């Protein structure tokens, strides 16, 4: 069963239940119909986030230690500011993945800021045990640095809210990142797994739409890639002609 078929069939069944059979479906139809393609920004740059937040097209944020180092902010303060200033559905904050204890200690620091923070954990044995324990406590988790479908199976078993396959880093190493997304999405769909596929390490617009086509629930984009999502050379060319014609019409 493909992802699209499964999803369409679910919507059709709910419509039938509600509109024809007259019963109240367990999952509200509106919830499924509005099942959107979520866009997160992958950055630790406050101004870049604030500027794009205004568009209403950004659903969440992912961060990592490298992004935080580059932006020169204090990680805890930055997460606190994001949680205070914006209404995102998810803000991923990454723990230091050295040991289980360090991961839990780090996670608690973020969760003390806001218990709805998504704790980002590495796809290691200890990371998954930490994920399992946090998930059992109702905490949202994002298992990161995923490079195989087998790893994604383990993350789902650990109750991860999100799994982050790294598309760009796969491509950098001559593996297909989008095929990995397709494999994980298909596998999760076939088994009714609730873990969401969050396609990460995206470097260009083409891969973004490919990941969504292949079943990713979420894409996380650097701000520059987000900005390019609006653009097409034929839009610019068409607009230039229309502008010229408007001038002629209006004298
Ligand atoms: C995802 O959560 C990571 O922060 C990110 O997408 C990594 O991207 P990179 O491979 O471009 O560093």
CSV table of C-alpha atoms and ligand atoms in Angstrom, one decimal:
chain,number,residue,atom,x,y,z
A,1,UNK,CA,0.0,0.0,0.0
A,2,UNK,CA,1.5,3.4,-1.0
A,3,UNK,CA,1.4,6.3,1.4
A,4,UNK,CA,-1.0,8.3,-0.7
A,5,UNK,CA,-3.4,5.4,-1.2
A,6,UNK,CA,-3.4,4.7,2.5
A,7,UNK,CA,-4.1,8.3,3.4
A,8,UNK,CA,-6.8,8.8,0.7
A,9,UNK,CA,-8.5,5.6,1.8
A,10,UNK,CA,-8.6,6.7,5.4
A,11,UNK,CA,-10.1,10.1,4.4
A,12,UNK,CA,-12.7,8.3,2.2
A,13,UNK,CA,-13.6,5.9,5.0
A,14,UNK,CA,-14.1,8.8,7.5
A,15,UNK,CA,-16.3,10.7,5.0
A,16,UNK,CA,-18.4,7.6,4.6
A,17,UNK,CA,-18.7,7.1,8.4
A,18,UNK,CA,-19.7,10.6,9.0
A,19,UNK,CA,-21.7,11.7,6.0
A,20,UNK,CA,-23.3,8.3,4.9
A,21,UNK,CA,-23.4,6.1,8.0
A,22,UNK,CA,-24.1,9.1,10.2
A,23,UNK,CA,-21.7,8.0,12.9
A,24,UNK,CA,-19.0,10.1,14.5
A,25,UNK,CA,-15.6,9.0,13.4
A,26,UNK,CA,-12.9,8.5,16.0
A,27,UNK,CA,-10.5,10.7,14.1
A,28,UNK,CA,-12.2,14.0,13.1
A,29,UNK,CA,-12.3,14.4,9.3
A,30,UNK,CA,-11.1,17.9,9.5
A,31,UNK,CA,-7.9,16.6,11.2
A,32,UNK,CA,-7.1,14.3,8.3
A,33,UNK,CA,-8.1,16.8,5.7
A,34,UNK,CA,-6.0,19.5,7.1
A,35,UNK,CA,-3.1,17.1,7.4
A,36,UNK,CA,-0.6,19.5,6.1
A,37,UNK,CA,2.9,19.5,4.8
A,38,UNK,CA,4.7,20.9,7.8
A,39,UNK,CA,7.6,23.2,7.3
A,40,UNK,CA,10.2,23.8,10.0
A,41,UNK,CA,13.1,26.1,9.9
A,42,UNK,CA,16.5,24.6,10.7
A,43,UNK,CA,18.4,27.5,12.3
A,44,UNK,CA,19.5,29.1,15.5
A,45,UNK,CA,19.2,32.6,14.0
A,46,UNK,CA,16.5,34.5,15.9
A,47,UNK,CA,16.1,37.3,13.3
A,48,UNK,CA,15.8,34.8,10.5
A,49,UNK,CA,13.1,33.0,12.4
A,50,UNK,CA,11.2,36.1,13.3
A,51,UNK,CA,11.2,37.4,9.7
A,52,UNK,CA,9.8,34.2,8.3
A,53,UNK,CA,7.4,33.6,11.2
A,54,UNK,CA,5.4,36.6,9.9
A,55,UNK,CA,4.5,34.7,6.8
A,56,UNK,CA,2.5,32.1,8.8
A,57,UNK,CA,4.1,29.4,6.7
A,58,UNK,CA,6.5,28.1,9.4
A,59,UNK,CA,5.3,25.4,11.7
A,60,UNK,CA,8.3,24.7,13.9
A,61,UNK,CA,12.0,24.9,14.5
A,62,UNK,CA,14.9,22.5,14.6
A,63,UNK,CA,18.3,23.3,16.0
A,64,UNK,CA,21.5,21.5,16.6
A,65,UNK,CA,24.8,22.3,18.4
A,66,UNK,CA,26.5,23.4,15.2
A,67,UNK,CA,23.8,25.9,14.3
A,68,UNK,CA,23.9,27.2,17.9
A,69,UNK,CA,27.7,27.5,17.8
A,70,UNK,CA,27.6,29.4,14.5
A,71,UNK,CA,25.0,31.9,15.8
A,72,UNK,CA,26.9,32.4,19.0
A,73,UNK,CA,23.9,32.3,21.3
A,74,UNK,CA,23.5,30.5,24.6
A,75,UNK,CA,21.5,27.3,23.8
A,76,UNK,CA,19.2,27.4,26.9
A,77,UNK,CA,18.5,31.2,26.5
A,78,UNK,CA,17.8,30.8,22.8
A,79,UNK,CA,15.3,28.0,23.3
A,80,UNK,CA,13.6,30.0,26.1
A,81,UNK,CA,13.3,33.0,23.8
A,82,UNK,CA,11.8,30.9,21.0
A,83,UNK,CA,9.3,29.3,23.4
A,84,UNK,CA,8.3,32.7,24.7
A,85,UNK,CA,8.1,34.7,21.5
A,86,UNK,CA,6.5,32.3,19.0
A,87,UNK,CA,3.7,29.8,18.9
A,88,UNK,CA,5.4,26.9,17.1
A,89,UNK,CA,4.0,23.4,17.2
A,90,UNK,CA,7.5,22.0,17.8
A,91,UNK,CA,10.9,23.4,18.8
A,92,UNK,CA,13.6,20.8,18.7
A,93,UNK,CA,16.5,21.2,21.2
A,94,UNK,CA,19.4,18.8,20.9
A,95,UNK,CA,21.0,17.1,23.9
A,96,UNK,CA,24.6,16.3,24.3
A,97,UNK,CA,24.6,12.6,23.3
A,98,UNK,CA,27.6,11.4,25.3
A,99,UNK,CA,25.7,9.2,27.8
A,100,UNK,CA,22.1,8.4,28.8
A,101,UNK,CA,22.6,10.4,32.1
A,102,UNK,CA,23.9,13.4,30.3
A,103,UNK,CA,21.1,13.2,27.7
A,104,UNK,CA,18.4,13.1,30.4
A,105,UNK,CA,20.1,15.9,32.4
A,106,UNK,CA,20.2,18.1,29.2
A,107,UNK,CA,16.6,17.1,28.3
A,108,UNK,CA,15.5,18.3,31.8
A,109,UNK,CA,17.2,21.6,31.3
A,110,UNK,CA,15.2,22.2,28.2
A,111,UNK,CA,12.0,20.8,29.6
A,112,UNK,CA,12.2,23.1,32.6
A,113,UNK,CA,12.0,26.0,30.2
A,114,UNK,CA,8.9,24.5,28.6
A,115,UNK,CA,7.7,20.9,28.8
A,116,UNK,CA,6.5,21.1,25.2
A,117,UNK,CA,10.0,21.4,23.8
A,118,UNK,CA,10.9,18.5,21.5
A,119,UNK,CA,14.0,16.7,22.8
A,120,UNK,CA,16.4,15.9,20.0
A,121,UNK,CA,18.4,12.7,20.6
A,122,UNK,CA,21.0,10.9,18.6
A,123,UNK,CA,20.2,7.6,16.9
A,124,UNK,CA,22.4,5.5,19.2
A,125,UNK,CA,21.5,2.7,21.6
A,126,UNK,CA,21.6,5.1,24.6
A,127,UNK,CA,19.8,7.8,22.6
A,128,UNK,CA,17.0,5.4,21.9
A,129,UNK,CA,16.7,4.3,25.5
A,130,UNK,CA,16.6,7.9,26.6
A,131,UNK,CA,13.9,8.4,23.8
A,132,UNK,CA,11.9,5.5,25.1
A,133,UNK,CA,12.0,6.9,28.7
A,134,UNK,CA,11.1,10.4,27.6
A,135,UNK,CA,8.3,9.2,25.3
A,136,UNK,CA,6.8,7.1,28.2
A,137,UNK,CA,6.7,10.4,30.2
A,138,UNK,CA,4.7,12.1,27.4
A,139,UNK,CA,7.7,14.1,26.2
A,140,UNK,CA,8.0,14.9,22.4
A,141,UNK,CA,11.2,13.5,20.9
A,142,UNK,CA,13.1,13.9,17.6
A,143,UNK,CA,15.6,11.1,16.9
A,144,UNK,CA,18.3,12.7,14.7
A,145,UNK,CA,21.2,11.5,12.6
A,146,UNK,CA,19.2,8.7,10.9
A,147,UNK,CA,20.9,7.2,7.9
A,148,UNK,CA,19.0,3.9,7.4
A,149,UNK,CA,15.5,2.4,7.4
A,150,UNK,CA,16.7,-0.1,10.1
A,151,UNK,CA,17.6,2.8,12.4
A,152,UNK,CA,14.2,4.3,11.7
A,153,UNK,CA,12.6,1.0,12.8
A,154,UNK,CA,14.4,1.3,16.1
A,155,UNK,CA,13.4,4.9,16.6
A,156,UNK,CA,9.8,4.1,16.0
A,157,UNK,CA,10.0,1.2,18.5
A,158,UNK,CA,11.4,3.7,21.0
A,159,UNK,CA,8.3,5.8,20.6
A,160,UNK,CA,10.0,8.8,18.8
A,161,UNK,CA,7.6,11.6,17.8
A,162,UNK,CA,9.9,12.4,14.9
A,163,UNK,CA,12.6,10.6,13.0
A,164,UNK,CA,15.1,12.8,11.1
A,165,UNK,CA,16.7,11.2,8.1
A,166,UNK,CA,19.6,13.4,6.9
A,167,UNK,CA,19.0,13.7,3.2
A,168,UNK,CA,21.8,16.1,2.3
A,169,UNK,CA,24.5,14.1,4.2
A,170,UNK,CA,23.3,10.9,2.5
A,171,UNK,CA,23.7,12.6,-0.9
A,172,UNK,CA,27.1,13.9,0.2
A,173,UNK,CA,28.2,10.3,0.6
A,174,UNK,CA,26.7,9.0,-2.7
A,175,UNK,CA,23.6,7.5,-1.1
A,176,UNK,CA,20.1,8.7,-2.1
A,177,UNK,CA,18.6,10.8,0.7
A,178,UNK,CA,15.2,10.9,-0.9
A,179,UNK,CA,15.1,7.2,-1.3
A,180,UNK,CA,15.8,6.8,2.4
A,181,UNK,CA,12.8,9.1,3.1
A,182,UNK,CA,10.7,7.0,0.7
A,183,UNK,CA,11.8,3.7,2.4
A,184,UNK,CA,11.1,5.0,5.9
A,185,UNK,CA,7.7,6.6,5.0
A,186,UNK,CA,6.6,3.4,3.2
A,187,UNK,CA,7.7,1.3,6.1
A,188,UNK,CA,5.9,3.4,8.7
A,189,UNK,CA,2.8,3.6,6.6
A,190,UNK,CA,2.7,-0.2,6.1
A,191,UNK,CA,2.8,-0.8,9.8
A,192,UNK,CA,0.7,2.2,11.0
A,193,UNK,CA,3.6,3.7,12.8
A,194,UNK,CA,2.8,7.1,14.4
A,195,UNK,CA,6.3,8.5,14.3
A,196,UNK,CA,6.5,11.4,11.9
A,197,UNK,CA,9.2,11.5,9.2
A,198,UNK,CA,11.0,14.8,9.4
A,199,UNK,CA,13.3,15.2,6.4
A,200,UNK,CA,16.4,17.0,7.5
A,201,UNK,CA,19.7,18.2,6.1
A,202,UNK,CA,17.9,19.6,3.1
A,203,UNK,CA,20.0,21.9,0.9
A,204,UNK,CA,17.8,22.6,-2.1
A,205,UNK,CA,14.2,23.1,-3.1
A,206,UNK,CA,14.0,20.1,-5.4
A,207,UNK,CA,14.8,17.7,-2.5
A,208,UNK,CA,12.2,19.4,-0.4
A,209,UNK,CA,9.3,18.6,-2.7
A,210,UNK,CA,10.7,15.1,-3.4
A,211,UNK,CA,10.7,14.3,0.3
A,212,UNK,CA,7.1,15.5,0.7
A,213,UNK,CA,6.1,13.5,-2.4
A,214,UNK,CA,7.8,10.4,-0.9
A,215,UNK,CA,5.8,10.7,2.3
A,216,UNK,CA,7.7,13.0,4.7
A,217,UNK,CA,5.4,14.6,7.2
A,218,UNK,CA,7.7,17.5,7.9
A,219,UNK,CA,10.7,19.1,6.1
A,220,UNK,CA,13.1,21.3,8.0
A,221,UNK,CA,14.8,23.9,5.9
A,222,UNK,CA,17.7,26.4,6.3
A,223,UNK,CA,16.1,29.9,5.9
A,224,UNK,CA,17.8,30.4,2.5
A,225,UNK,CA,16.1,27.2,1.2
A,226,UNK,CA,12.8,28.3,2.6
A,227,UNK,CA,13.1,31.6,0.8
A,228,UNK,CA,13.8,29.8,-2.5
A,229,UNK,CA,10.6,27.8,-2.2
A,230,UNK,CA,8.7,30.9,-3.5
A,231,UNK,CA,10.8,31.3,-6.6
A,232,UNK,CA,10.6,30.2,-10.1
A,233,UNK,CA,12.3,31.8,-13.1
A,234,UNK,CA,9.0,31.5,-15.2
A,235,UNK,CA,7.1,33.2,-12.5
A,236,UNK,CA,9.5,36.2,-12.7
A,237,UNK,CA,9.4,36.2,-16.5
A,238,UNK,CA,5.6,35.9,-16.6
A,239,UNK,CA,5.2,38.7,-14.0
A,240,UNK,CA,7.5,41.0,-16.0
A,241,UNK,CA,5.2,40.6,-19.1
A,242,UNK,CA,2.1,41.1,-17.0
A,243,UNK,CA,3.5,44.2,-15.4
A,244,UNK,CA,4.5,45.6,-18.9
A,245,UNK,CA,0.9,44.9,-20.2
A,246,UNK,CA,-0.6,46.5,-17.1
A,247,UNK,CA,1.3,49.6,-17.9
A,248,UNK,CA,0.0,49.6,-21.4
A,249,UNK,CA,-3.6,49.0,-20.3
A,250,UNK,CA,-3.5,51.7,-17.8
A,251,UNK,CA,-1.8,54.1,-20.2
B,1,LIG,C1,18.4,18.5,11.4
B,1,LIG,O1,17.7,18.5,12.4
B,1,LIG,C2,19.7,19.0,11.4
B,1,LIG,O2,19.8,20.2,12.2
B,1,LIG,C3,20.1,19.6,10.0
B,1,LIG,O3,19.1,19.4,9.1
B,1,LIG,C4,21.5,19.1,9.6
B,1,LIG,O4,21.7,19.7,8.3
B,1,LIG,P1,23.2,19.7,7.6
B,1,LIG,O5,23.5,18.3,7.2
B,1,LIG,O6,23.0,20.6,6.5
B,1,LIG,O7,24.1,20.2,8.7
